[in-house]
PDB file of N, CA, C and O in Angstrom:
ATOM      1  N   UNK A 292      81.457  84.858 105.186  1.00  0.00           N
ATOM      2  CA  UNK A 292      80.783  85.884 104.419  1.00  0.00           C
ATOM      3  C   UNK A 292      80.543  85.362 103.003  1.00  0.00           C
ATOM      4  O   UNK A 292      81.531  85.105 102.315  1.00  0.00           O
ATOM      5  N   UNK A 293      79.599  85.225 102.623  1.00  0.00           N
ATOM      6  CA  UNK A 293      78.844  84.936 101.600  1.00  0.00           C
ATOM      7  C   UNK A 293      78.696  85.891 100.725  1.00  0.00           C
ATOM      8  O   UNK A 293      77.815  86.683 101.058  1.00  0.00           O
ATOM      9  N   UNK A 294      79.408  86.217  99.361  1.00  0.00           N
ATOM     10  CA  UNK A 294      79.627  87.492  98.108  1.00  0.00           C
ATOM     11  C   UNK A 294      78.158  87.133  97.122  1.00  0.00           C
ATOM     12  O   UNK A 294      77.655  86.038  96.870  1.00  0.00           O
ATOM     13  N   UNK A 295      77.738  88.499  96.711  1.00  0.00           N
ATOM     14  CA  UNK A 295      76.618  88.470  95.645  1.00  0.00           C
ATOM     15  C   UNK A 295      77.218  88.163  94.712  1.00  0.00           C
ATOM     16  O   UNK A 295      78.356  88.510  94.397  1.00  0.00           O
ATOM     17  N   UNK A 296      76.383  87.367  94.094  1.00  0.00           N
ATOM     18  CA  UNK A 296      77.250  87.045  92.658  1.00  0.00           C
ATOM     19  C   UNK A 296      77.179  88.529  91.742  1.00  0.00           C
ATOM     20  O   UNK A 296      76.200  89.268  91.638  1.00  0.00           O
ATOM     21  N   UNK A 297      78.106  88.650  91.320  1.00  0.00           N
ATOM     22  CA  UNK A 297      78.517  89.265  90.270  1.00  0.00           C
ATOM     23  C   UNK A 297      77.089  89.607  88.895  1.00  0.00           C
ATOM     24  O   UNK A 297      76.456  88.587  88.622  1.00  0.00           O
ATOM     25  N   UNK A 298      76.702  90.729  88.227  1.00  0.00           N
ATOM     26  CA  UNK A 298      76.045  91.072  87.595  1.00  0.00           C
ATOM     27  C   UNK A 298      76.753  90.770  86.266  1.00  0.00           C
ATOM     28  O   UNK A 298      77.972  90.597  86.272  1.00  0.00           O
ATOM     29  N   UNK A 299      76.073  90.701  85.172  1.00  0.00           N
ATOM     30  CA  UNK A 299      76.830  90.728  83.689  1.00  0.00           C
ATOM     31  C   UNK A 299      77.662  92.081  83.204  1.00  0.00           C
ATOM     32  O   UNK A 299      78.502  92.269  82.325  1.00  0.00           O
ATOM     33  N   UNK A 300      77.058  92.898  84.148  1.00  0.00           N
ATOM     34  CA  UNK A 300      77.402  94.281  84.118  1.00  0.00           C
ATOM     35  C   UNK A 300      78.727  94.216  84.479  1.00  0.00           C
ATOM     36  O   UNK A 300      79.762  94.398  83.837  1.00  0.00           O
ATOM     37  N   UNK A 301      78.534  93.959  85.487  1.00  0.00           N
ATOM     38  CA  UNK A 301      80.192  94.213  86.476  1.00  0.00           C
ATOM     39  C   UNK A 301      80.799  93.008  85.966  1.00  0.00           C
ATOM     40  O   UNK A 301      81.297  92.673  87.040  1.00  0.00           O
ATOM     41  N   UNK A 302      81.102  92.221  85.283  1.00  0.00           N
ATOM     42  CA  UNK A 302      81.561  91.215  84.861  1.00  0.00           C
ATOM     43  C   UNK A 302      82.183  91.668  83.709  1.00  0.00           C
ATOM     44  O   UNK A 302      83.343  91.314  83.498  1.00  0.00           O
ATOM     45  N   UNK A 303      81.362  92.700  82.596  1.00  0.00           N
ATOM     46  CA  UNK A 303      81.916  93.125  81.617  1.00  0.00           C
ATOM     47  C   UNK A 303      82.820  94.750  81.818  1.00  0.00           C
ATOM     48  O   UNK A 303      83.539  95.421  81.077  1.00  0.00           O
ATOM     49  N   UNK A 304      82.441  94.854  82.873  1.00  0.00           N
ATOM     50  CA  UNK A 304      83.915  95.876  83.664  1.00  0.00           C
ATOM     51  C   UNK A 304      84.986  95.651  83.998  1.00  0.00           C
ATOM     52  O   UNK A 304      85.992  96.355  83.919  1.00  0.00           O
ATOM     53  N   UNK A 305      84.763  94.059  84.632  1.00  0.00           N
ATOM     54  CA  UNK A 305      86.305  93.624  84.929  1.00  0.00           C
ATOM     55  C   UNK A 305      86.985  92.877  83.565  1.00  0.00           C
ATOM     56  O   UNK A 305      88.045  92.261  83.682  1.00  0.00           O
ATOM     57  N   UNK A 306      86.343  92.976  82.369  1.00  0.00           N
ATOM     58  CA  UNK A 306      86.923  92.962  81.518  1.00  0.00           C
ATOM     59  C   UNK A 306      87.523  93.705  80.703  1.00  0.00           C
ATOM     60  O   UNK A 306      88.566  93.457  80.098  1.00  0.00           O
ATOM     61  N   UNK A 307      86.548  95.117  80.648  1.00  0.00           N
ATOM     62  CA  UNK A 307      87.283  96.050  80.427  1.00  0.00           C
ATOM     63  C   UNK A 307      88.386  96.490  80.769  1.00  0.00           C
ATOM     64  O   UNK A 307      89.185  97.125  80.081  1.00  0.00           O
ATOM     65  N   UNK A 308      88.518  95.995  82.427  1.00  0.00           N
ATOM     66  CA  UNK A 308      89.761  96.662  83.047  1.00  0.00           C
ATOM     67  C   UNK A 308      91.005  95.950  82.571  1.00  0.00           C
ATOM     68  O   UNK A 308      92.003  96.581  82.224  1.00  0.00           O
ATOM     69  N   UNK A 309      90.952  94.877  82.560  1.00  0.00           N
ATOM     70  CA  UNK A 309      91.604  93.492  81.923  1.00  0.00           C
ATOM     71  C   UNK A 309      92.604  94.161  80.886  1.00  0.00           C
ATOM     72  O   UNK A 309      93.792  94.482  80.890  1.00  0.00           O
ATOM     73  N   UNK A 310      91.008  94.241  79.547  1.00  0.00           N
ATOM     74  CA  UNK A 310      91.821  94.696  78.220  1.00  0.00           C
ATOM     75  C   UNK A 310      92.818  96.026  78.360  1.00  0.00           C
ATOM     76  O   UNK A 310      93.810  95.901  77.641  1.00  0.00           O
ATOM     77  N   UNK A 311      92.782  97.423  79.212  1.00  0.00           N
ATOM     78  CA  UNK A 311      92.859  98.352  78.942  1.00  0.00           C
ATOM     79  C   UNK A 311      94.107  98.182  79.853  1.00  0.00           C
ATOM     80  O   UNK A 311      95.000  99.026  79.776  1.00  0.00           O
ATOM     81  N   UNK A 312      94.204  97.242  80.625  1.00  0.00           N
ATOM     82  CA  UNK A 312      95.584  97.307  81.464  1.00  0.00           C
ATOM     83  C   UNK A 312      96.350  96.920  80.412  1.00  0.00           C
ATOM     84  O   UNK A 312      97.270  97.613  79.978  1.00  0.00           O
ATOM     85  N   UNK A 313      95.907  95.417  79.783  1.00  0.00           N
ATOM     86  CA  UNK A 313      96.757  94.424  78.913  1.00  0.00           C
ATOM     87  C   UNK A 313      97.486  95.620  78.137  1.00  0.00           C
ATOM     88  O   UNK A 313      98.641  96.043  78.178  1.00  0.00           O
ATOM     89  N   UNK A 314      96.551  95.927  77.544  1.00  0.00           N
ATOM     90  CA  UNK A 314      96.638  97.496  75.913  1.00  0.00           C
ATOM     91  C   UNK A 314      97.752  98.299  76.415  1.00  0.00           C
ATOM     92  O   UNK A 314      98.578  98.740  75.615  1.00  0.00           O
ATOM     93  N   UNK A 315      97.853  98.533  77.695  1.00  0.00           N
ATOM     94  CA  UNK A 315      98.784  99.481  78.410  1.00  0.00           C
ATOM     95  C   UNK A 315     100.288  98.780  78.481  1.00  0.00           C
ATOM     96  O   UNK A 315     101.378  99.034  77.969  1.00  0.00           O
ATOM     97  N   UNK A 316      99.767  97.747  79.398  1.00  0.00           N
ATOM     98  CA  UNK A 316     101.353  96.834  79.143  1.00  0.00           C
ATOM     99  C   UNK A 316     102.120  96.781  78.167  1.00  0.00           C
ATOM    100  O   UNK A 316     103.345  96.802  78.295  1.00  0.00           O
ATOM    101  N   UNK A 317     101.351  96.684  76.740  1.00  0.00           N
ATOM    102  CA  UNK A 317     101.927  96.587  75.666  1.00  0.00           C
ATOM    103  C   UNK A 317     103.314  95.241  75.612  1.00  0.00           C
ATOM    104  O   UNK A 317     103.265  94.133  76.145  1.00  0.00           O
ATOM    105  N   UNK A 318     104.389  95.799  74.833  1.00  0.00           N
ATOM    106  CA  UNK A 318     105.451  94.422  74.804  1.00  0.00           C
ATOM    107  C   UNK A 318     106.232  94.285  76.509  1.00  0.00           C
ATOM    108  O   UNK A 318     107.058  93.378  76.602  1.00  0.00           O
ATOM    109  N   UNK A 319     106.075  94.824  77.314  1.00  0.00           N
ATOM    110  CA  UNK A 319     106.326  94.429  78.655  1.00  0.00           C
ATOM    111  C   UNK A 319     105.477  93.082  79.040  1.00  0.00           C
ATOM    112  O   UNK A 319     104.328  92.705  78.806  1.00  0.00           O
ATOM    113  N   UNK A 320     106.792  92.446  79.863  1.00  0.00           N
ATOM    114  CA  UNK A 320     106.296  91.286  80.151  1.00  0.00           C
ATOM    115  C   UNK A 320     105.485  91.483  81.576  1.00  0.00           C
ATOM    116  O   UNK A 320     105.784  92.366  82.380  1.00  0.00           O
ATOM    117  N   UNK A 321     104.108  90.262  81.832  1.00  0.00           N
ATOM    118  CA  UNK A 321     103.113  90.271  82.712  1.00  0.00           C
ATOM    119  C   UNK A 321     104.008  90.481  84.047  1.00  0.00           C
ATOM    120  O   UNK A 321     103.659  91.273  84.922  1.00  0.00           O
ATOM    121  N   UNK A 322     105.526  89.488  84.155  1.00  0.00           N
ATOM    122  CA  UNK A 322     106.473  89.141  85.542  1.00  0.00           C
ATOM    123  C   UNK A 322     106.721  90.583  85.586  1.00  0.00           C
ATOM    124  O   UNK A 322     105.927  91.109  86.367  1.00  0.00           O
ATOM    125  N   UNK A 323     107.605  91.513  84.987  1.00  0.00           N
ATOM    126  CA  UNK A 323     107.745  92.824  84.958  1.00  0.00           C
ATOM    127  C   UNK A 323     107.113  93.460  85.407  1.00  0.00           C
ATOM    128  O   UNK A 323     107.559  94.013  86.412  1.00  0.00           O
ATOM    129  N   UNK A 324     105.666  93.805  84.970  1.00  0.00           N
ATOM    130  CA  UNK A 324     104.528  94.751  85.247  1.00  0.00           C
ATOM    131  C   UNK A 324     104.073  94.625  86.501  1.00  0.00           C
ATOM    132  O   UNK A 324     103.640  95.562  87.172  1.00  0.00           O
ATOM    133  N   UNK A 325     104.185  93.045  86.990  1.00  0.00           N
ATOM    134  CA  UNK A 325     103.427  92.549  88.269  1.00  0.00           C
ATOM    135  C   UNK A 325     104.647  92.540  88.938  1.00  0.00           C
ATOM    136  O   UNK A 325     104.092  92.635  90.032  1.00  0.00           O
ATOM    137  N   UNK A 326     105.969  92.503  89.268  1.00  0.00           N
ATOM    138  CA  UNK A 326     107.005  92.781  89.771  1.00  0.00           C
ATOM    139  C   UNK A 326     107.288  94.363  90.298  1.00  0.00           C
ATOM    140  O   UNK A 326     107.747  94.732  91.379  1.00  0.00           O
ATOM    141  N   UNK A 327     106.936  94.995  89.376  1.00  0.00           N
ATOM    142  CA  UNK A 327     107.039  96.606  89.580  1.00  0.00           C
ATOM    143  C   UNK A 327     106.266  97.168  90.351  1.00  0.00           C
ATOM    144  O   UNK A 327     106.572  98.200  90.948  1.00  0.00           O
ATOM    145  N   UNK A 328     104.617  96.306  90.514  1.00  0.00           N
ATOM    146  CA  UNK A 328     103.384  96.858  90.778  1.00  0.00           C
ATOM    147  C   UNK A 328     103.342  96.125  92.285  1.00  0.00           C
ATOM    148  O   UNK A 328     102.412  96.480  93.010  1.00  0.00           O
ATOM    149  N   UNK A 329     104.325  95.077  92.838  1.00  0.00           N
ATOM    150  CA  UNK A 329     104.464  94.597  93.951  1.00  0.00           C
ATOM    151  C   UNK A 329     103.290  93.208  93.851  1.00  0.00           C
ATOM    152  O   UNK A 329     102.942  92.477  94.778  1.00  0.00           O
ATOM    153  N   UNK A 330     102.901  93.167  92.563  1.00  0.00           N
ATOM    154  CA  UNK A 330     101.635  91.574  92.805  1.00  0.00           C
ATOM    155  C   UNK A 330     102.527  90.744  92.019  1.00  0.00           C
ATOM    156  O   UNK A 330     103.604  90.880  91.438  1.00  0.00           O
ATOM    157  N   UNK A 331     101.551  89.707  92.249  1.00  0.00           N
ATOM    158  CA  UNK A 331     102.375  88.695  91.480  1.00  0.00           C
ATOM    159  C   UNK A 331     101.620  88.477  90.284  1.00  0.00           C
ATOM    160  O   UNK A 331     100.448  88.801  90.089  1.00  0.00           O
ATOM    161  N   UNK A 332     102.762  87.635  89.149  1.00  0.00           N
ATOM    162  CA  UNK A 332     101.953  87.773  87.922  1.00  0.00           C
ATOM    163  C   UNK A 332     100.930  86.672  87.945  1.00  0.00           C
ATOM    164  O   UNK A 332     100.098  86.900  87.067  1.00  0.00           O
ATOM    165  N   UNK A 333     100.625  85.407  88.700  1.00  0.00           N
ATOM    166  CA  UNK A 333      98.848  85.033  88.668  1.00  0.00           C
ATOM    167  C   UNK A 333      97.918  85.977  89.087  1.00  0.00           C
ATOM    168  O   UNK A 333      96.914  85.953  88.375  1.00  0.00           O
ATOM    169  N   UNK A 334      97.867  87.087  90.294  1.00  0.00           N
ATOM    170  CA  UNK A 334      97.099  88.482  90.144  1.00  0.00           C
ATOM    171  C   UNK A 334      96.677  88.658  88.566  1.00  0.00           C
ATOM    172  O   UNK A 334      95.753  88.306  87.833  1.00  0.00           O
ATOM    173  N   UNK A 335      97.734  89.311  88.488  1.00  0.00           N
ATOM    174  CA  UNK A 335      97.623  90.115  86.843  1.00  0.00           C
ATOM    175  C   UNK A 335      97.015  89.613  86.151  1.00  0.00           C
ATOM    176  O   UNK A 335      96.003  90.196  85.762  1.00  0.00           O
ATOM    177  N   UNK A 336      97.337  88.231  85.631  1.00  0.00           N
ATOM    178  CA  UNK A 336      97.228  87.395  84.354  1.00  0.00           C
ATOM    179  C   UNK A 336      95.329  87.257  85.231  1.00  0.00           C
ATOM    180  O   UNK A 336      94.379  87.624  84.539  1.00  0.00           O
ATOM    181  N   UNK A 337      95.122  86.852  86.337  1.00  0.00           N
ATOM    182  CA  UNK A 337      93.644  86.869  86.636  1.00  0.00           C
ATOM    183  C   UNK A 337      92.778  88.378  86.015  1.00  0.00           C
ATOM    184  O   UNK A 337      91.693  88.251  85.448  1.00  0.00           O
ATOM    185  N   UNK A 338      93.396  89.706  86.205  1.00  0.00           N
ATOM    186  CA  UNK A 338      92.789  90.827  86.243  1.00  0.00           C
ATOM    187  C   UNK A 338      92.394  90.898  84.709  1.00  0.00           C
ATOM    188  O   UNK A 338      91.275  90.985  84.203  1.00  0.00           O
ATOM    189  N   UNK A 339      93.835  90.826  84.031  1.00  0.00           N
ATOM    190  CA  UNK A 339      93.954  91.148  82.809  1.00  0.00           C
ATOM    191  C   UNK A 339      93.136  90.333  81.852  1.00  0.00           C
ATOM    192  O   UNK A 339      92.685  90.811  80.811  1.00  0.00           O
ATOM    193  N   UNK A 340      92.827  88.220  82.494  1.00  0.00           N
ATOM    194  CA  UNK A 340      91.853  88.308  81.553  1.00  0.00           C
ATOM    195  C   UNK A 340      90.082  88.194  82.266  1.00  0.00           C
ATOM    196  O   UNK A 340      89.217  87.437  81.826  1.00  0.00           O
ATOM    197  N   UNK A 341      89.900  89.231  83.519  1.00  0.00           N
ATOM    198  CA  UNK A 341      88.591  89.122  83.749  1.00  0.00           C
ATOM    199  C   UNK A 341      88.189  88.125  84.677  1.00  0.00           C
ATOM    200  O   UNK A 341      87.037  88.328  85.062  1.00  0.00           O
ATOM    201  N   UNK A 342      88.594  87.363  85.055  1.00  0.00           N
ATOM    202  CA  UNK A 342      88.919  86.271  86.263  1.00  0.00           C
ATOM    203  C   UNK A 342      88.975  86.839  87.395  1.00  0.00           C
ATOM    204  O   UNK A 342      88.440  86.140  88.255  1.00  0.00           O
ATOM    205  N   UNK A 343      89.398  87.826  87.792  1.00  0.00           N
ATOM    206  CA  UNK A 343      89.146  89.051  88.942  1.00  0.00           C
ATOM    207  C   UNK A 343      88.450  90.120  88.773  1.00  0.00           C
ATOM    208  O   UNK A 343      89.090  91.168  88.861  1.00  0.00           O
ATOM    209  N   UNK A 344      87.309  90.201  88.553  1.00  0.00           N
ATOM    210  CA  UNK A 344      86.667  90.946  87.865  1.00  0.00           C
ATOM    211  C   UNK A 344      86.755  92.711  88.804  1.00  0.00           C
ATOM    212  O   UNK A 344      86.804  93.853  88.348  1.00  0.00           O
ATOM    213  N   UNK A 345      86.741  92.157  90.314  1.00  0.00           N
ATOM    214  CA  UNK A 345      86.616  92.875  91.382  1.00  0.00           C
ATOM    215  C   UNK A 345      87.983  93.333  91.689  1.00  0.00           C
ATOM    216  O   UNK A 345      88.031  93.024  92.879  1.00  0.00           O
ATOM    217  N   UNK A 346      89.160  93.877  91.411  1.00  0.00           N
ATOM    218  CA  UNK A 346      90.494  93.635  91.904  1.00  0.00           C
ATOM    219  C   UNK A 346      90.426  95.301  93.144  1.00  0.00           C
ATOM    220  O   UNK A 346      89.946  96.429  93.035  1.00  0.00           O
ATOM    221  N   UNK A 347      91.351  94.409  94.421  1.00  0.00           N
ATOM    222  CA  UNK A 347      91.220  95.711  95.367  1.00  0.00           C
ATOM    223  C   UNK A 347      91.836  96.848  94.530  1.00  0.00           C
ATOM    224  O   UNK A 347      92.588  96.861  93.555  1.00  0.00           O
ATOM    225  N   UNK A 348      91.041  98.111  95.516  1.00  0.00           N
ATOM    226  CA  UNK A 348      92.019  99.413  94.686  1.00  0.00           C
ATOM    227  C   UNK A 348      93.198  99.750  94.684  1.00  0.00           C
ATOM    228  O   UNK A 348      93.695 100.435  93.790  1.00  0.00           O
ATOM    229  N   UNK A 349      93.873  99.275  95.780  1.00  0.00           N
ATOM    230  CA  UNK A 349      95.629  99.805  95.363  1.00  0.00           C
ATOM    231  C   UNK A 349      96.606  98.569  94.640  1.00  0.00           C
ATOM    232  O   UNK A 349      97.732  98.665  94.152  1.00  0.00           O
ATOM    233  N   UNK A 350      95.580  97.213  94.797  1.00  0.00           N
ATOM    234  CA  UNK A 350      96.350  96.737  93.688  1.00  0.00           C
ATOM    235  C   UNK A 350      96.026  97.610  92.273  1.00  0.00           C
ATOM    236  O   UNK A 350      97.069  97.936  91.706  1.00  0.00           O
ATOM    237  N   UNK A 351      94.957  97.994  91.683  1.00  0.00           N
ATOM    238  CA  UNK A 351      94.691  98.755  90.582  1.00  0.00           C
ATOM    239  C   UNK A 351      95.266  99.729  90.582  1.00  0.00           C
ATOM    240  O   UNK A 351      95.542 100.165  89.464  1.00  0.00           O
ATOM    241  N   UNK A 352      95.748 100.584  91.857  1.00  0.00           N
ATOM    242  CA  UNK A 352      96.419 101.901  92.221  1.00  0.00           C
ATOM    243  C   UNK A 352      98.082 101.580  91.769  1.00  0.00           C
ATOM    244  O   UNK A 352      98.816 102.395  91.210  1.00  0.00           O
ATOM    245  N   UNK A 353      98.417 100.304  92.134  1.00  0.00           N
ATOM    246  CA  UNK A 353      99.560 100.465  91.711  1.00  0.00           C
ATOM    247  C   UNK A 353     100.018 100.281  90.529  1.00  0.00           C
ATOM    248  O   UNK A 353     100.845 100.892  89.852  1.00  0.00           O
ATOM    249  N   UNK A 354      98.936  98.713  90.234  1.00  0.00           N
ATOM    250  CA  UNK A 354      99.264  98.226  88.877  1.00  0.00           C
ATOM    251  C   UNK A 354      98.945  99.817  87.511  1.00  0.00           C
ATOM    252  O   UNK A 354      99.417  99.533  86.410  1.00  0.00           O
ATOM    253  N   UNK A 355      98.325 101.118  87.560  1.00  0.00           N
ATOM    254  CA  UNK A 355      97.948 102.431  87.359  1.00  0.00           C
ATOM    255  C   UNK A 355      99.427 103.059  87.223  1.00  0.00           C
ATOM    256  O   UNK A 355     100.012 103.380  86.188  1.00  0.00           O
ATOM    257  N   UNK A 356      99.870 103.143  88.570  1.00  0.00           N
ATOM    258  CA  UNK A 356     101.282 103.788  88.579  1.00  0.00           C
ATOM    259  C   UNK A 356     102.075 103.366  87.834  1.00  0.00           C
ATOM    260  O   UNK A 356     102.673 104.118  87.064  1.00  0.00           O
ATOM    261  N   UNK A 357     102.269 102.159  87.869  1.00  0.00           N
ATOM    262  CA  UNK A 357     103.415 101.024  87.174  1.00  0.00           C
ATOM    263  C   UNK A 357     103.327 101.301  85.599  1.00  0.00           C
ATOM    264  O   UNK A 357     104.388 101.411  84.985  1.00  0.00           O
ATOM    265  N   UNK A 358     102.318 101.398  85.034  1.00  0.00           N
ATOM    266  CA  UNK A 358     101.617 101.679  83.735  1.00  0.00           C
ATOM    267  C   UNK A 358     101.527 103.016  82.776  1.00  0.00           C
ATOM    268  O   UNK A 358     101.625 103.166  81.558  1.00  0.00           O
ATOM    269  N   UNK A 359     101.266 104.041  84.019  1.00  0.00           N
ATOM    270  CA  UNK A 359     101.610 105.346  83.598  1.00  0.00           C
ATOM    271  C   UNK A 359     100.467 105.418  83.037  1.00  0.00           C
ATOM    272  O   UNK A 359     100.409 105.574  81.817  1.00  0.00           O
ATOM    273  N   UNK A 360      99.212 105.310  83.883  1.00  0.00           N
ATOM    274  CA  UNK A 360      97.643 105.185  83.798  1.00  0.00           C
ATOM    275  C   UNK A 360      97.015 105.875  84.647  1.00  0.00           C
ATOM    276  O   UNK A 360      97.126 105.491  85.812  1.00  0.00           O
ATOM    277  N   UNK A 361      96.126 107.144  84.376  1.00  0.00           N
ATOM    278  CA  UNK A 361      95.428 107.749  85.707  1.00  0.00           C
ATOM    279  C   UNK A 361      94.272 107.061  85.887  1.00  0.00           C
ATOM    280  O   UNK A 361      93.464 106.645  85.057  1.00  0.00           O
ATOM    281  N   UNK A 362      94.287 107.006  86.809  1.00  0.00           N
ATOM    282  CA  UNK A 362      93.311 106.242  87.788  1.00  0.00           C
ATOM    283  C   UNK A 362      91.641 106.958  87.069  1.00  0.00           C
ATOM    284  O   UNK A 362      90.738 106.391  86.455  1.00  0.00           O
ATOM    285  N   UNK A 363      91.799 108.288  87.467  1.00  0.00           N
ATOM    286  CA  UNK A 363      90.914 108.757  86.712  1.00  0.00           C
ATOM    287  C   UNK A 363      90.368 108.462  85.452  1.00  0.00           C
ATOM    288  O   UNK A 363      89.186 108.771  85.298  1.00  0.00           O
ATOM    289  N   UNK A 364      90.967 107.929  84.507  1.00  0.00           N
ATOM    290  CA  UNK A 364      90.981 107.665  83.411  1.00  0.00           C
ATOM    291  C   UNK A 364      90.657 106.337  83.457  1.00  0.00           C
ATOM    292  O   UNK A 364      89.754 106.044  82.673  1.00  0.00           O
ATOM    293  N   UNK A 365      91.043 105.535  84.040  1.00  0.00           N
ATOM    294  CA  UNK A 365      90.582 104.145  84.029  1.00  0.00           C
ATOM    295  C   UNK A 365      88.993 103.987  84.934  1.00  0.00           C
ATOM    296  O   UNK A 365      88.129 103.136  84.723  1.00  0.00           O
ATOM    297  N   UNK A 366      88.978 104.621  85.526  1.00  0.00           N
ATOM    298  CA  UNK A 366      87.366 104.737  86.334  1.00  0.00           C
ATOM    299  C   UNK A 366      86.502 104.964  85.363  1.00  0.00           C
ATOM    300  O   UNK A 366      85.617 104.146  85.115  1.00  0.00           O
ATOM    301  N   UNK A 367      86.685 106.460  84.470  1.00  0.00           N
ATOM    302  CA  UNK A 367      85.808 106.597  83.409  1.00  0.00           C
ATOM    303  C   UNK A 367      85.702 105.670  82.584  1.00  0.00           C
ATOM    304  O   UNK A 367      84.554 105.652  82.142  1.00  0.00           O
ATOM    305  N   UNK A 368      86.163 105.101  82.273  1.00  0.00           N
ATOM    306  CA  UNK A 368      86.740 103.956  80.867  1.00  0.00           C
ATOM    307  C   UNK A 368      85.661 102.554  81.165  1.00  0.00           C
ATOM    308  O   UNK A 368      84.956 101.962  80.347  1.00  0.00           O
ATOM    309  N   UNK A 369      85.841 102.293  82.671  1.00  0.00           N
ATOM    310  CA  UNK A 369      85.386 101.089  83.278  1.00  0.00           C
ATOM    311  C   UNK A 369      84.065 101.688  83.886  1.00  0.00           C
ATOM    312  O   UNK A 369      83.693 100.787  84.638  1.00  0.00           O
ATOM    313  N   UNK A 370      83.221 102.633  83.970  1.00  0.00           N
ATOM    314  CA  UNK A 370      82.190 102.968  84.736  1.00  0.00           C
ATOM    315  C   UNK A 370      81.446 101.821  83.972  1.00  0.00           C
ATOM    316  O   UNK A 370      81.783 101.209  82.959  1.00  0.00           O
ATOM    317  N   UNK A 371      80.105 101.692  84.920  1.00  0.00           N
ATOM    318  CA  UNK A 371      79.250 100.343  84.504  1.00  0.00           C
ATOM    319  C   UNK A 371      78.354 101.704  83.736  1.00  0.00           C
ATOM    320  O   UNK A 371      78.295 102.910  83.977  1.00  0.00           O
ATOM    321  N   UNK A 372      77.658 100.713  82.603  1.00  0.00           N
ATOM    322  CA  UNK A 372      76.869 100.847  81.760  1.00  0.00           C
ATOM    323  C   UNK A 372      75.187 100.990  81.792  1.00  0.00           C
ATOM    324  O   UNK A 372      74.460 100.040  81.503  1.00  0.00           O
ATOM    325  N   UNK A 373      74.832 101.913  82.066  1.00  0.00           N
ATOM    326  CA  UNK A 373      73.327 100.947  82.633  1.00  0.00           C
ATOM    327  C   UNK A 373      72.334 101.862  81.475  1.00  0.00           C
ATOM    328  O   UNK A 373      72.167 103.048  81.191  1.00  0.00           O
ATOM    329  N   UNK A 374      71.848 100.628  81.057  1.00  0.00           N
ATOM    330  CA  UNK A 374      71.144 100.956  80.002  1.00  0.00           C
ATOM    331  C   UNK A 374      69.421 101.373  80.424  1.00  0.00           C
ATOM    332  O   UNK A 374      68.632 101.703  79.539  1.00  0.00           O
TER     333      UNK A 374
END
């Protein structure tokens, strides 16, 4: 299976998601967060800086829980932009 490449759009979503997890983590360490959330911290450290731009939803579902982040809230935050 052959993936569409990625838009600039959705590229600058999975960065958003990145920053707003990172922002959340705060002084918790990446091993911690990704320990708690059941991924491992190369996952994370990919999500967080945009390198996964696409991350499945219950990794986001958990890494959310782990964070004390509504999901809801991060959907709005990350909706694509279309100008």
């Amino acid at each position: 299976m052959v993936r569409t490449p990625l838009t600039p759009e959705e590229r600058e979503r999975g960065e958003r998601l990145g920053r707003l997890l990172r922002d959340a983590r705060g002084g918790r360490s990446m091993a911690d967060v990704a320990a708690d959330a059941g991924i491992s911290p190369e996952t994370l450290r990919k999500i967080e800086t945009g390198r996964a731009p696409t991350p499945a939803f219950f990794t986001i579902a958990a890494l959310a829980r782990t964070l004390g982040l509504s999901m809801d809230d991060l959907a709005g935050q990350c909706a694509l932009v279309v100008l």
